[in-house]
Coordinates of C-alpha atoms in Angstrom, one line a residue:
M1 CA -14.7 69.9 -70.0
A2 CA -13.9 71.7 -67.0
S3 CA -14.6 70.6 -64.1
A4 CA -16.9 72.2 -61.4
A5 CA -16.1 75.1 -58.9
V6 CA -14.6 73.6 -55.9
P7 CA -16.5 74.2 -52.8
I8 CA -15.0 76.8 -50.0
L9 CA -14.6 75.4 -47.0
E10 CA -15.7 77.7 -44.0
R11 CA -14.0 77.2 -40.2
T12 CA -14.5 79.2 -37.2
V13 CA -10.8 80.4 -35.3
A14 CA -11.8 77.6 -32.5
E15 CA -12.4 75.1 -34.9
V16 CA -8.9 75.5 -36.7
G17 CA -6.9 75.0 -33.1
G18 CA -4.3 76.5 -34.0
V19 CA -0.6 76.0 -35.9
E20 CA -1.1 72.2 -36.8
G21 CA -4.8 73.2 -37.1
L22 CA -4.0 75.1 -40.0
R23 CA -1.1 73.0 -41.4
H24 CA -3.2 70.2 -41.4
L25 CA -5.9 72.2 -43.5
A26 CA -2.8 73.5 -46.0
Q27 CA -2.4 69.9 -46.7
A28 CA -5.3 69.4 -48.9
C29 CA -4.7 72.0 -51.3
R30 CA -7.7 73.9 -51.0
P31 CA -9.2 77.6 -50.0
V32 CA -10.4 78.1 -46.6
V33 CA -12.2 80.9 -44.8
I34 CA -11.9 81.2 -41.2
R35 CA -14.1 83.6 -39.1
G36 CA -13.1 85.0 -36.2
V37 CA -9.2 85.3 -37.0
C38 CA -8.3 88.8 -35.7
S39 CA -11.9 89.9 -34.7
D40 CA -9.5 90.7 -31.1
W41 CA -7.3 92.5 -33.1
P42 CA -7.0 96.2 -31.5
A43 CA -6.2 97.3 -35.1
M44 CA -10.0 95.7 -36.0
Q45 CA -11.9 96.7 -32.6
M46 CA -10.4 100.6 -34.2
S47 CA -11.7 100.1 -37.1
V48 CA -15.4 99.3 -35.9
Q49 CA -15.2 102.7 -34.3
S50 CA -14.2 104.7 -37.5
N51 CA -11.7 104.7 -40.3
D52 CA -9.6 108.1 -38.7
A53 CA -9.5 106.0 -35.5
V54 CA -8.0 102.5 -37.2
L55 CA -5.9 104.6 -40.0
A56 CA -4.5 106.4 -36.5
Y57 CA -4.0 103.4 -34.6
L58 CA -1.5 102.7 -37.8
A59 CA -0.2 105.5 -37.7
R60 CA 1.3 105.1 -34.0
F61 CA 3.5 102.5 -35.7
D62 CA 5.2 104.4 -38.0
S63 CA 8.5 103.8 -38.6
G64 CA 9.0 107.1 -40.8
S65 CA 10.0 104.8 -43.7
T66 CA 9.2 105.3 -47.4
A67 CA 7.1 103.4 -49.3
E68 CA 5.4 102.7 -53.2
Y69 CA 2.3 104.3 -53.7
F70 CA 0.0 103.6 -56.3
A71 CA -2.3 106.8 -57.5
G72 CA -5.0 106.1 -59.8
P73 CA -7.2 108.8 -61.1
P74 CA -10.6 109.1 -60.6
N75 CA -12.2 107.4 -63.5
L76 CA -10.1 104.4 -63.0
C77 CA -12.6 103.6 -60.1
G78 CA -9.9 102.1 -58.6
R79 CA -8.9 99.5 -60.7
Y80 CA -5.1 99.5 -61.1
H81 CA -4.1 97.3 -64.6
Y82 CA -2.3 98.4 -67.6
G83 CA -2.8 100.8 -69.8
D84 CA -1.6 103.4 -71.7
G85 CA 0.2 105.8 -68.6
P86 CA 3.5 105.7 -67.5
G87 CA 5.2 102.7 -68.0
G88 CA 2.4 100.7 -69.7
F89 CA -0.2 101.1 -67.2
N90 CA -2.6 103.0 -66.1
F91 CA -2.0 103.8 -62.4
A92 CA 1.0 106.1 -61.5
R93 CA 3.6 105.2 -58.8
E94 CA 5.3 107.2 -56.1
T95 CA 8.1 106.5 -53.3
I96 CA 6.5 109.0 -50.3
A97 CA 6.5 108.8 -46.6
V98 CA 4.0 106.4 -45.3
R99 CA 2.7 108.9 -43.2
Q100 CA 2.2 111.0 -45.9
A101 CA 0.2 108.1 -47.6
I102 CA -1.7 107.6 -44.9
A103 CA -3.1 110.8 -44.8
R104 CA -3.7 110.8 -48.7
I105 CA -5.8 107.7 -48.4
A106 CA -8.0 109.6 -45.4
V107 CA -8.4 112.0 -47.6
N108 CA -9.4 110.4 -50.8
A109 CA -12.1 108.7 -48.6
Q110 CA -13.5 111.8 -48.2
D111 CA -14.0 113.1 -51.3
A112 CA -13.6 110.2 -54.1
G113 CA -11.4 111.2 -56.1
E114 CA -7.8 109.9 -56.1
T115 CA -7.5 106.4 -55.3
G116 CA -4.3 105.3 -53.4
Y117 CA -3.1 101.6 -52.3
L118 CA 0.0 101.0 -50.4
G119 CA 0.9 97.0 -50.9
S120 CA 2.6 94.4 -49.2
L121 CA 4.5 96.4 -46.5
P122 CA 6.4 94.2 -44.0
T123 CA 5.3 95.6 -40.7
D124 CA 8.2 94.6 -39.1
H125 CA 10.3 97.5 -40.9
H126 CA 7.0 99.7 -41.7
F127 CA 5.3 99.4 -38.4
P128 CA 7.3 97.9 -35.7
G129 CA 5.3 96.5 -33.0
F130 CA 2.3 95.8 -34.5
A131 CA 2.5 92.3 -35.2
E132 CA 3.0 92.1 -31.5
A133 CA 0.2 94.1 -30.8
N134 CA -2.3 91.8 -33.0
P135 CA -0.8 88.4 -33.3
C136 CA -1.8 85.5 -35.7
A137 CA -2.4 82.6 -33.4
L138 CA -2.5 80.2 -36.6
L139 CA 0.7 80.9 -37.3
P140 CA 4.4 80.5 -35.6
P141 CA 5.9 83.5 -34.5
N142 CA 8.6 83.1 -37.7
V143 CA 6.1 83.6 -40.4
R144 CA 5.8 87.5 -40.7
P145 CA 2.9 89.5 -42.0
R146 CA 2.4 92.6 -44.5
I147 CA 0.6 95.2 -44.7
W148 CA -1.8 96.4 -47.2
L149 CA -3.1 99.3 -47.3
G150 CA -5.4 101.6 -49.5
N151 CA -9.4 103.5 -51.1
A152 CA -11.6 101.2 -52.5
S153 CA -9.6 99.1 -55.3
T154 CA -9.5 95.7 -57.4
V155 CA -6.1 94.4 -57.8
A156 CA -6.1 92.5 -61.1
C157 CA -6.4 88.4 -60.8
H158 CA -3.0 87.4 -60.2
Y159 CA -1.1 83.6 -58.0
D160 CA 1.4 84.0 -55.6
T161 CA 4.4 81.0 -54.8
Y162 CA 3.7 81.2 -51.3
D163 CA 0.6 80.0 -49.0
N164 CA -1.1 82.9 -47.6
L165 CA -3.4 84.0 -44.9
A166 CA -4.8 87.5 -45.7
C167 CA -6.9 89.0 -42.8
A168 CA -9.8 91.3 -42.9
V169 CA -8.9 94.5 -40.7
A170 CA -10.8 97.3 -42.1
G171 CA -13.1 97.5 -44.9
R172 CA -15.2 94.5 -46.3
R173 CA -13.0 92.1 -48.8
R174 CA -14.3 90.7 -52.0
F175 CA -11.6 87.4 -53.2
T176 CA -13.1 85.4 -57.0
L177 CA -11.1 82.5 -57.0
Y178 CA -10.0 80.1 -59.6
P179 CA -8.3 77.0 -59.3
P180 CA -4.5 76.3 -60.7
D181 CA -5.7 74.5 -63.6
A182 CA -7.8 77.2 -65.2
I183 CA -4.5 78.7 -66.1
G184 CA -4.7 78.1 -69.7
D185 CA -8.5 79.8 -69.5
L186 CA -7.0 82.7 -67.3
Y187 CA -5.2 84.8 -70.6
V188 CA -2.0 85.4 -68.5
G189 CA 0.3 88.5 -69.1
P190 CA 3.6 87.9 -69.5
I191 CA 5.9 87.3 -66.4
D192 CA 8.2 89.7 -66.0
H193 CA 6.2 93.1 -67.1
T194 CA 3.7 93.1 -64.1
L195 CA 1.8 95.3 -62.4
S196 CA 3.5 94.8 -58.7
G197 CA 5.6 91.1 -59.2
Q198 CA 3.1 88.5 -60.1
P199 CA 1.8 88.4 -63.5
I200 CA -1.8 88.6 -64.0
S201 CA -4.7 87.4 -65.7
L202 CA -5.9 89.7 -69.0
A203 CA -9.4 88.1 -69.1
A204 CA -10.2 88.1 -65.1
G205 CA -12.5 91.2 -64.8
T206 CA -13.5 92.4 -67.9
A207 CA -16.9 92.7 -68.5
G208 CA -19.2 90.4 -70.0
D209 CA -17.7 88.0 -72.8
D210 CA -14.4 89.5 -74.1
P211 CA -14.4 88.1 -78.1
Q212 CA -10.3 88.7 -77.1
Y213 CA -10.9 85.9 -74.3
P214 CA -13.4 83.0 -75.5
R215 CA -11.6 80.8 -73.2
F216 CA -12.2 82.2 -70.1
A217 CA -16.0 81.3 -70.3
A218 CA -14.6 78.1 -69.2
A219 CA -12.5 79.7 -66.2
R220 CA -15.6 82.1 -65.2
A221 CA -18.1 78.6 -65.0
R222 CA -15.3 77.4 -62.2
A223 CA -14.7 80.9 -60.3
V224 CA -15.7 80.6 -56.6
V225 CA -16.4 84.2 -54.8
V226 CA -15.4 84.9 -51.3
D227 CA -16.8 87.9 -49.3
M228 CA -15.2 88.7 -46.2
A229 CA -15.8 91.0 -43.2
P230 CA -13.4 92.8 -40.6
G231 CA -12.0 89.6 -38.4
D232 CA -12.4 87.1 -41.7
A233 CA -9.3 85.6 -42.7
L234 CA -8.6 83.2 -45.6
Y235 CA -6.0 80.5 -46.1
L236 CA -5.3 80.4 -49.7
P237 CA -2.9 77.7 -51.2
K238 CA -0.4 79.1 -53.6
L239 CA -0.8 79.1 -56.9
W240 CA -4.3 79.7 -56.4
W241 CA -5.6 82.7 -58.8
H242 CA -7.4 85.2 -56.7
Q243 CA -8.7 88.8 -57.4
V244 CA -8.9 91.3 -54.8
E245 CA -11.3 93.6 -54.3
A246 CA -11.4 96.3 -51.6
L247 CA -14.9 97.5 -50.8
D248 CA -14.9 100.5 -48.2
P249 CA -13.6 103.8 -48.5
V250 CA -10.4 102.7 -46.2
N251 CA -9.4 98.9 -46.2
I252 CA -6.6 97.2 -44.5
L253 CA -5.5 93.9 -44.9
V254 CA -3.1 91.9 -43.1
N255 CA -1.6 89.1 -44.4
Y256 CA 1.1 86.3 -43.9
W257 CA 3.0 84.5 -46.4
W258 CA 5.0 81.2 -46.2
D259 CA 5.4 77.3 -47.9
G260 CA 4.2 75.5 -44.9
F261 CA 6.0 72.0 -46.8
S262 CA 9.2 73.2 -48.0
A263 CA 12.1 70.5 -47.5
G264 CA 14.5 74.0 -47.7
P265 CA 15.6 77.3 -49.4
D266 CA 15.0 76.1 -52.8
A267 CA 11.5 77.1 -53.9
P268 CA 9.0 75.4 -57.3
H269 CA 8.5 78.5 -59.0
T270 CA 12.3 79.0 -59.3
A271 CA 12.8 74.9 -60.9
M272 CA 10.2 75.8 -63.1
L273 CA 11.5 79.0 -64.4
L274 CA 14.9 76.6 -65.2
A275 CA 12.5 73.7 -67.0
M276 CA 11.2 76.2 -68.9
I277 CA 15.1 77.1 -70.2
A278 CA 15.8 73.7 -70.8
I279 CA 12.3 71.9 -72.1
A280 CA 10.3 74.7 -73.2
E281 CA 11.4 75.0 -76.9
R282 CA 12.6 71.7 -77.1
P283 CA 10.6 69.8 -80.4
A284 CA 7.1 68.4 -78.9
A285 CA 7.8 64.9 -78.8
E286 CA 11.1 65.4 -76.3
R287 CA 9.0 67.4 -74.2
D288 CA 6.5 64.4 -74.6
A289 CA 9.7 62.4 -73.1
W290 CA 10.6 64.6 -70.1
R291 CA 7.2 65.0 -69.1
A292 CA 7.2 61.1 -68.6
Y293 CA 10.1 61.1 -66.7
F294 CA 8.9 64.7 -64.4
D295 CA 6.2 62.7 -64.0
H296 CA 7.8 59.6 -62.6
Y297 CA 10.3 61.2 -60.2
V298 CA 8.9 64.1 -59.4
F299 CA 5.1 64.3 -59.1
R300 CA 4.9 60.6 -58.9
P301 CA 1.4 59.4 -59.9
D302 CA 2.3 55.6 -59.7
G303 CA 3.9 56.4 -56.0
H304 CA 7.9 56.3 -55.3
P305 CA 9.9 55.5 -58.4
L306 CA 12.2 52.9 -56.4
A307 CA 9.5 51.3 -54.7
H308 CA 10.5 48.1 -55.9
M309 CA 13.8 48.0 -54.6
P310 CA 14.6 47.6 -50.4
E311 CA 14.2 51.6 -49.2
G312 CA 18.0 50.8 -47.8
Q313 CA 18.6 51.1 -52.1
H314 CA 17.1 54.3 -52.7
G315 CA 20.5 56.3 -52.8
V316 CA 19.9 60.5 -53.2
L317 CA 16.0 59.3 -54.2
G318 CA 15.1 57.9 -50.2
P319 CA 13.8 60.8 -48.0
L320 CA 14.9 64.6 -48.7
G321 CA 15.3 64.8 -44.6
Q322 CA 18.2 62.7 -44.1
G323 CA 20.7 64.4 -46.3
N324 CA 19.3 63.5 -49.3
Y325 CA 18.1 67.0 -50.0
G326 CA 22.0 68.4 -49.5
R327 CA 23.2 65.5 -51.9
I328 CA 20.7 66.7 -54.7
R329 CA 21.3 70.5 -54.6
A330 CA 25.1 70.0 -54.8
L331 CA 25.0 67.8 -57.5
V332 CA 22.5 70.5 -59.1
M333 CA 24.7 73.4 -58.4
R334 CA 27.9 71.3 -59.8
L335 CA 25.9 70.4 -63.0
L336 CA 24.8 74.7 -63.5
R337 CA 28.7 75.7 -63.1
G338 CA 29.6 72.8 -66.1
Q339 CA 31.5 70.3 -63.7

């Protein structure tokens, strides 16, 4: 039986307190709504004035670059998904000047025809100076922001492999969240033919009880909806599924991705992909055997695998920060090269 929905914590930016405060919250791997993170940003103040004011403010930082622009016809109502269009999607992709995209988004907001969307633009490249003018006190300076800009839209339910702080700058946002262990009930699409990088849930966002996705009812019972006003932020741990609705004619979200608990450059997602080719199609009984070893050495439900021995005899199973990260990595590289 599926567990109940996880309550979402809510804090003010003052209660979080700063970089260490957010790191402490992140250890629980639970979403947290943080009110007022960007309330004093000039960009957010411009959004309070008008859509034109905030778009003009953003355009001041434009570097003259180009970006991929998602264009949806009126009947799409901003729901970007799979479909019968080019490449098997229901929207078109264009590479255009960012300034031109901003102008089109402004026009779309007036006539409610086409919807447009620019996603995940690194500010340092596309809008240099924006991050310095609109700083986030909850993250170290080396964690750099990205901008998501568009009309009313629904971004399909997906997950990220990094921790995410998503700040609503203009327009209201609605996140519908599902915990990582709901993955089996979400009917996830391909991992290599995606809308914009990450696999998506085919069931989330469907109307009613679709007979194609009978298990989705269990996931829906665990869904949590988070509504955000301009100025608010959502801390979203890695691997949490989220559908994102931009509810107003013009919406700007600034987000930060980082891995707060990384011991080095290697990512868990990469390890999972390697495990897929090494283990996924072996006989069921052998997979069960490997599961026991993964639990013992990696997930460690019973504690450290060498807890019965003195720490000085733990070898490469000692703390990663004491040189064992590099030792294990070198061993893995040798094995991958067949040496």
